[in-house]
């Protein structure tokens, strides 16, 4: 699974708040962290607007639900009894 920052970078160009926070993080030359907690702390330290933090939290929740690579589907159940 890619790091949170790599995953977030792949979300650039989305037409929603996650896309906006992805663009912001990608453009922040002072930010070197890859993990969610450090990125969130950096945004807090730079007095980011609450909506930016909310978008980052939403992005992290989506990242946690993502499955890269996807898991294979379960084996079909045999109908033989």
Tab-separated table of N, CA and C in Angstrom:
chain	number	residue	atom	x	y	z
A	1	UNK	N	0.860	-1.173	0.000
A	1	UNK	CA	0.000	0.000	0.000
A	1	UNK	C	0.901	1.229	0.000
A	2	UNK	N	0.588	2.221	-0.804
A	2	UNK	CA	1.421	3.425	-0.830
A	2	UNK	C	1.277	4.216	0.472
A	3	UNK	N	2.246	5.079	0.717
A	3	UNK	CA	2.130	5.950	1.879
A	3	UNK	C	0.910	6.853	1.702
A	4	UNK	N	0.467	7.419	2.798
A	4	UNK	CA	-0.683	8.319	2.723
A	4	UNK	C	-0.402	9.482	1.777
A	5	UNK	N	0.800	10.046	1.851
A	5	UNK	CA	1.114	11.197	0.992
A	5	UNK	C	1.118	10.805	-0.480
A	6	UNK	N	1.670	9.651	-0.808
A	6	UNK	CA	1.658	9.194	-2.207
A	6	UNK	C	0.216	9.002	-2.668
A	7	UNK	N	-0.587	8.352	-1.825
A	7	UNK	CA	-1.993	8.164	-2.172
A	7	UNK	C	-2.681	9.512	-2.360
A	8	UNK	N	-2.428	10.448	-1.443
A	8	UNK	CA	-3.052	11.765	-1.522
A	8	UNK	C	-2.637	12.470	-2.817
A	9	UNK	N	-1.373	12.335	-3.193
A	9	UNK	CA	-0.912	12.929	-4.450
A	9	UNK	C	-1.660	12.390	-5.658
A	10	UNK	N	-2.073	11.137	-5.576
A	10	UNK	CA	-2.821	10.550	-6.691
A	10	UNK	C	-4.248	11.086	-6.762
A	11	UNK	N	-4.672	11.812	-5.750
A	11	UNK	CA	-6.031	12.364	-5.705
A	11	UNK	C	-6.093	13.790	-6.258
A	12	UNK	N	-4.935	14.328	-6.671
A	12	UNK	CA	-4.923	15.681	-7.241
A	12	UNK	C	-5.824	15.737	-8.462
A	13	UNK	N	-6.455	16.871	-8.631
A	13	UNK	CA	-7.327	17.060	-9.778
A	13	UNK	C	-8.770	16.651	-9.532
A	14	UNK	N	-9.042	16.041	-8.387
A	14	UNK	CA	-10.432	15.728	-8.055
A	14	UNK	C	-11.189	17.029	-7.861
A	15	UNK	N	-12.448	17.007	-8.202
A	15	UNK	CA	-13.282	18.200	-8.088
A	15	UNK	C	-14.049	18.186	-6.775
A	16	UNK	N	-13.289	18.063	-5.667
A	16	UNK	CA	-13.898	18.085	-4.346
A	16	UNK	C	-12.849	18.536	-3.337
A	17	UNK	N	-13.219	18.537	-2.063
A	17	UNK	CA	-12.316	19.029	-1.017
A	17	UNK	C	-11.059	18.167	-0.901
A	18	UNK	N	-11.167	16.876	-1.158
A	18	UNK	CA	-9.987	16.014	-1.092
A	18	UNK	C	-9.009	16.393	-2.196
A	19	UNK	N	-9.502	16.675	-3.372
A	19	UNK	CA	-8.640	17.135	-4.459
A	19	UNK	C	-7.961	18.446	-4.113
A	20	UNK	N	-8.684	19.331	-3.461
A	20	UNK	CA	-8.111	20.622	-3.073
A	20	UNK	C	-7.013	20.456	-2.033
A	21	UNK	N	-7.236	19.612	-1.023
A	21	UNK	CA	-6.204	19.414	-0.011
A	21	UNK	C	-5.016	18.671	-0.619
A	22	UNK	N	-5.267	17.774	-1.567
A	22	UNK	CA	-4.175	17.082	-2.246
A	22	UNK	C	-3.298	18.077	-3.005
A	23	UNK	N	-3.927	19.023	-3.693
A	23	UNK	CA	-3.174	20.061	-4.406
A	23	UNK	C	-2.376	20.919	-3.428
A	24	UNK	N	-2.991	21.250	-2.314
A	24	UNK	CA	-2.311	22.081	-1.321
A	24	UNK	C	-1.082	21.373	-0.748
A	25	UNK	N	-1.226	20.110	-0.403
A	25	UNK	CA	-0.115	19.346	0.161
A	25	UNK	C	0.997	19.201	-0.873
A	26	UNK	N	0.633	18.913	-2.113
A	26	UNK	CA	1.634	18.741	-3.172
A	26	UNK	C	2.424	20.030	-3.415
A	27	UNK	N	1.779	21.161	-3.219
A	27	UNK	CA	2.433	22.440	-3.456
A	27	UNK	C	3.183	23.003	-2.264
A	28	UNK	N	3.133	22.332	-1.131
A	28	UNK	CA	3.786	22.822	0.086
A	28	UNK	C	5.223	22.301	0.144
A	29	UNK	N	6.164	23.147	-0.251
A	29	UNK	CA	7.574	22.749	-0.315
A	29	UNK	C	8.197	22.527	1.058
A	30	UNK	N	7.595	23.074	2.106
A	30	UNK	CA	8.134	22.904	3.466
A	30	UNK	C	7.731	21.579	4.081
A	31	UNK	N	6.750	20.925	3.516
A	31	UNK	CA	6.237	19.677	4.079
A	31	UNK	C	6.983	18.489	3.482
A	32	UNK	N	7.612	17.709	4.343
A	32	UNK	CA	8.362	16.540	3.883
A	32	UNK	C	7.778	15.235	4.416
A	33	UNK	N	6.818	15.313	5.299
A	33	UNK	CA	6.247	14.116	5.935
A	33	UNK	C	5.419	13.302	4.948
A	34	UNK	N	5.367	11.997	5.201
A	34	UNK	CA	4.561	11.096	4.381
A	34	UNK	C	3.338	10.566	5.111
A	35	UNK	N	3.342	10.647	6.435
A	35	UNK	CA	2.251	10.028	7.194
A	35	UNK	C	1.193	11.065	7.571
A	36	UNK	N	-0.007	10.551	7.773
A	36	UNK	CA	-1.176	11.380	8.065
A	36	UNK	C	-0.980	12.267	9.287
A	37	UNK	N	-0.520	11.690	10.398
A	37	UNK	CA	-0.395	12.460	11.646
A	37	UNK	C	0.560	13.635	11.479
A	38	UNK	N	1.670	13.427	10.803
A	38	UNK	CA	2.652	14.508	10.613
A	38	UNK	C	2.126	15.573	9.662
A	39	UNK	N	1.435	15.156	8.626
A	39	UNK	CA	0.847	16.122	7.689
A	39	UNK	C	-0.212	16.950	8.406
A	40	UNK	N	-1.032	16.285	9.208
A	40	UNK	CA	-2.076	16.995	9.952
A	40	UNK	C	-1.454	17.983	10.933
A	41	UNK	N	-0.389	17.572	11.609
A	41	UNK	CA	0.296	18.457	12.550
A	41	UNK	C	0.868	19.669	11.815
A	42	UNK	N	1.435	19.444	10.652
A	42	UNK	CA	1.980	20.550	9.855
A	42	UNK	C	0.879	21.548	9.493
A	43	UNK	N	-0.270	21.033	9.088
A	43	UNK	CA	-1.376	21.937	8.754
A	43	UNK	C	-1.820	22.722	9.984
A	44	UNK	N	-1.891	22.063	11.125
A	44	UNK	CA	-2.237	22.767	12.368
A	44	UNK	C	-1.197	23.835	12.702
A	45	UNK	N	0.082	23.475	12.553
A	45	UNK	CA	1.164	24.416	12.870
A	45	UNK	C	1.171	25.632	11.955
A	46	UNK	N	0.668	25.464	10.752
A	46	UNK	CA	0.638	26.579	9.805
A	46	UNK	C	-0.728	27.268	9.797
A	47	UNK	N	-1.531	26.987	10.812
A	47	UNK	CA	-2.849	27.623	10.995
A	47	UNK	C	-3.774	27.436	9.795
A	48	UNK	N	-3.786	26.226	9.284
A	48	UNK	CA	-4.691	25.930	8.178
A	48	UNK	C	-6.133	26.059	8.638
A	49	UNK	N	-6.987	26.460	7.744
A	49	UNK	CA	-8.410	26.588	7.997
A	49	UNK	C	-8.988	25.228	8.400
A	50	UNK	N	-9.992	25.247	9.247
A	50	UNK	CA	-10.627	24.018	9.710
A	50	UNK	C	-11.163	23.154	8.580
A	51	UNK	N	-11.613	23.775	7.498
A	51	UNK	CA	-12.134	22.993	6.374
A	51	UNK	C	-11.026	22.200	5.686
A	52	UNK	N	-9.795	22.703	5.740
A	52	UNK	CA	-8.660	21.986	5.172
A	52	UNK	C	-8.363	20.751	6.024
A	53	UNK	N	-8.398	20.926	7.342
A	53	UNK	CA	-8.176	19.807	8.260
A	53	UNK	C	-9.276	18.763	8.074
A	54	UNK	N	-10.520	19.220	7.950
A	54	UNK	CA	-11.637	18.299	7.728
A	54	UNK	C	-11.440	17.499	6.438
A	55	UNK	N	-10.994	18.182	5.369
A	55	UNK	CA	-10.759	17.503	4.097
A	55	UNK	C	-9.632	16.480	4.231
A	56	UNK	N	-8.585	16.833	4.991
A	56	UNK	CA	-7.493	15.888	5.218
A	56	UNK	C	-7.998	14.671	5.988
A	57	UNK	N	-8.830	14.904	6.991
A	57	UNK	CA	-9.402	13.797	7.764
A	57	UNK	C	-10.261	12.895	6.868
A	58	UNK	N	-11.049	13.511	5.996
A	58	UNK	CA	-11.868	12.734	5.063
A	58	UNK	C	-10.988	11.930	4.108
A	59	UNK	N	-9.911	12.565	3.645
A	59	UNK	CA	-8.984	11.875	2.747
A	59	UNK	C	-8.356	10.681	3.453
A	60	UNK	N	-7.977	10.866	4.709
A	60	UNK	CA	-7.366	9.763	5.442
A	60	UNK	C	-8.349	8.610	5.639
A	61	UNK	N	-9.590	8.936	5.928
A	61	UNK	CA	-10.612	7.892	6.081
A	61	UNK	C	-10.776	7.123	4.766
A	62	UNK	N	-10.766	7.841	3.649
A	62	UNK	CA	-10.880	7.179	2.347
A	62	UNK	C	-9.649	6.317	2.074
A	63	UNK	N	-8.482	6.820	2.412
A	63	UNK	CA	-7.233	6.071	2.264
A	63	UNK	C	-7.289	4.776	3.077
A	64	UNK	N	-7.763	4.856	4.295
A	64	UNK	CA	-7.853	3.680	5.152
A	64	UNK	C	-8.808	2.636	4.577
A	65	UNK	N	-9.827	3.086	3.869
A	65	UNK	CA	-10.789	2.161	3.261
A	65	UNK	C	-10.281	1.607	1.932
A	66	UNK	N	-9.288	2.281	1.347
A	66	UNK	CA	-8.797	1.842	0.039
A	66	UNK	C	-8.046	0.532	0.170
A	67	UNK	N	-7.941	-0.151	-0.913
A	67	UNK	CA	-7.299	-1.447	-0.926
A	67	UNK	C	-6.398	-1.495	-2.152
A	68	UNK	N	-5.120	-1.264	-1.962
A	68	UNK	CA	-4.202	-1.194	-3.087
A	68	UNK	C	-3.092	-2.208	-2.881
A	69	UNK	N	-2.957	-3.238	-3.595
A	69	UNK	CA	-3.856	-3.635	-4.673
A	69	UNK	C	-5.140	-4.245	-4.125
A	70	UNK	N	-6.171	-4.266	-4.944
A	70	UNK	CA	-7.429	-4.819	-4.445
A	70	UNK	C	-7.279	-6.296	-4.076
A	71	UNK	N	-8.004	-6.680	-3.084
A	71	UNK	CA	-8.003	-8.083	-2.688
A	71	UNK	C	-8.796	-8.882	-3.724
A	72	UNK	N	-8.369	-10.105	-4.004
A	72	UNK	CA	-9.136	-10.909	-4.956
A	72	UNK	C	-10.502	-11.244	-4.372
A	73	UNK	N	-11.464	-11.457	-5.240
A	73	UNK	CA	-12.788	-11.811	-4.721
A	73	UNK	C	-12.729	-13.163	-4.023
A	74	UNK	N	-13.631	-13.395	-3.098
A	74	UNK	CA	-13.631	-14.687	-2.410
A	74	UNK	C	-13.957	-15.809	-3.387
A	75	UNK	N	-13.479	-16.979	-3.055
A	75	UNK	CA	-13.779	-18.155	-3.874
A	75	UNK	C	-15.280	-18.411	-3.837
A	76	UNK	N	-15.854	-18.779	-4.963
A	76	UNK	CA	-17.292	-19.077	-4.953
A	76	UNK	C	-17.568	-20.284	-4.074
A	77	UNK	N	-18.690	-20.235	-3.434
A	77	UNK	CA	-19.098	-21.364	-2.599
A	77	UNK	C	-19.564	-22.505	-3.503
A	78	UNK	N	-19.169	-23.687	-3.133
A	78	UNK	CA	-19.591	-24.837	-3.903
A	78	UNK	C	-21.066	-25.104	-3.633
A	79	UNK	N	-21.778	-25.412	-4.671
A	79	UNK	CA	-23.191	-25.720	-4.526
A	79	UNK	C	-23.416	-27.225	-4.399
A	80	UNK	N	-22.320	-27.975	-4.374
A	80	UNK	CA	-22.447	-29.429	-4.226
A	80	UNK	C	-22.687	-29.734	-2.746
A	81	UNK	N	-23.681	-30.573	-2.481
A	81	UNK	CA	-24.023	-30.888	-1.099
A	81	UNK	C	-23.733	-32.282	-0.816
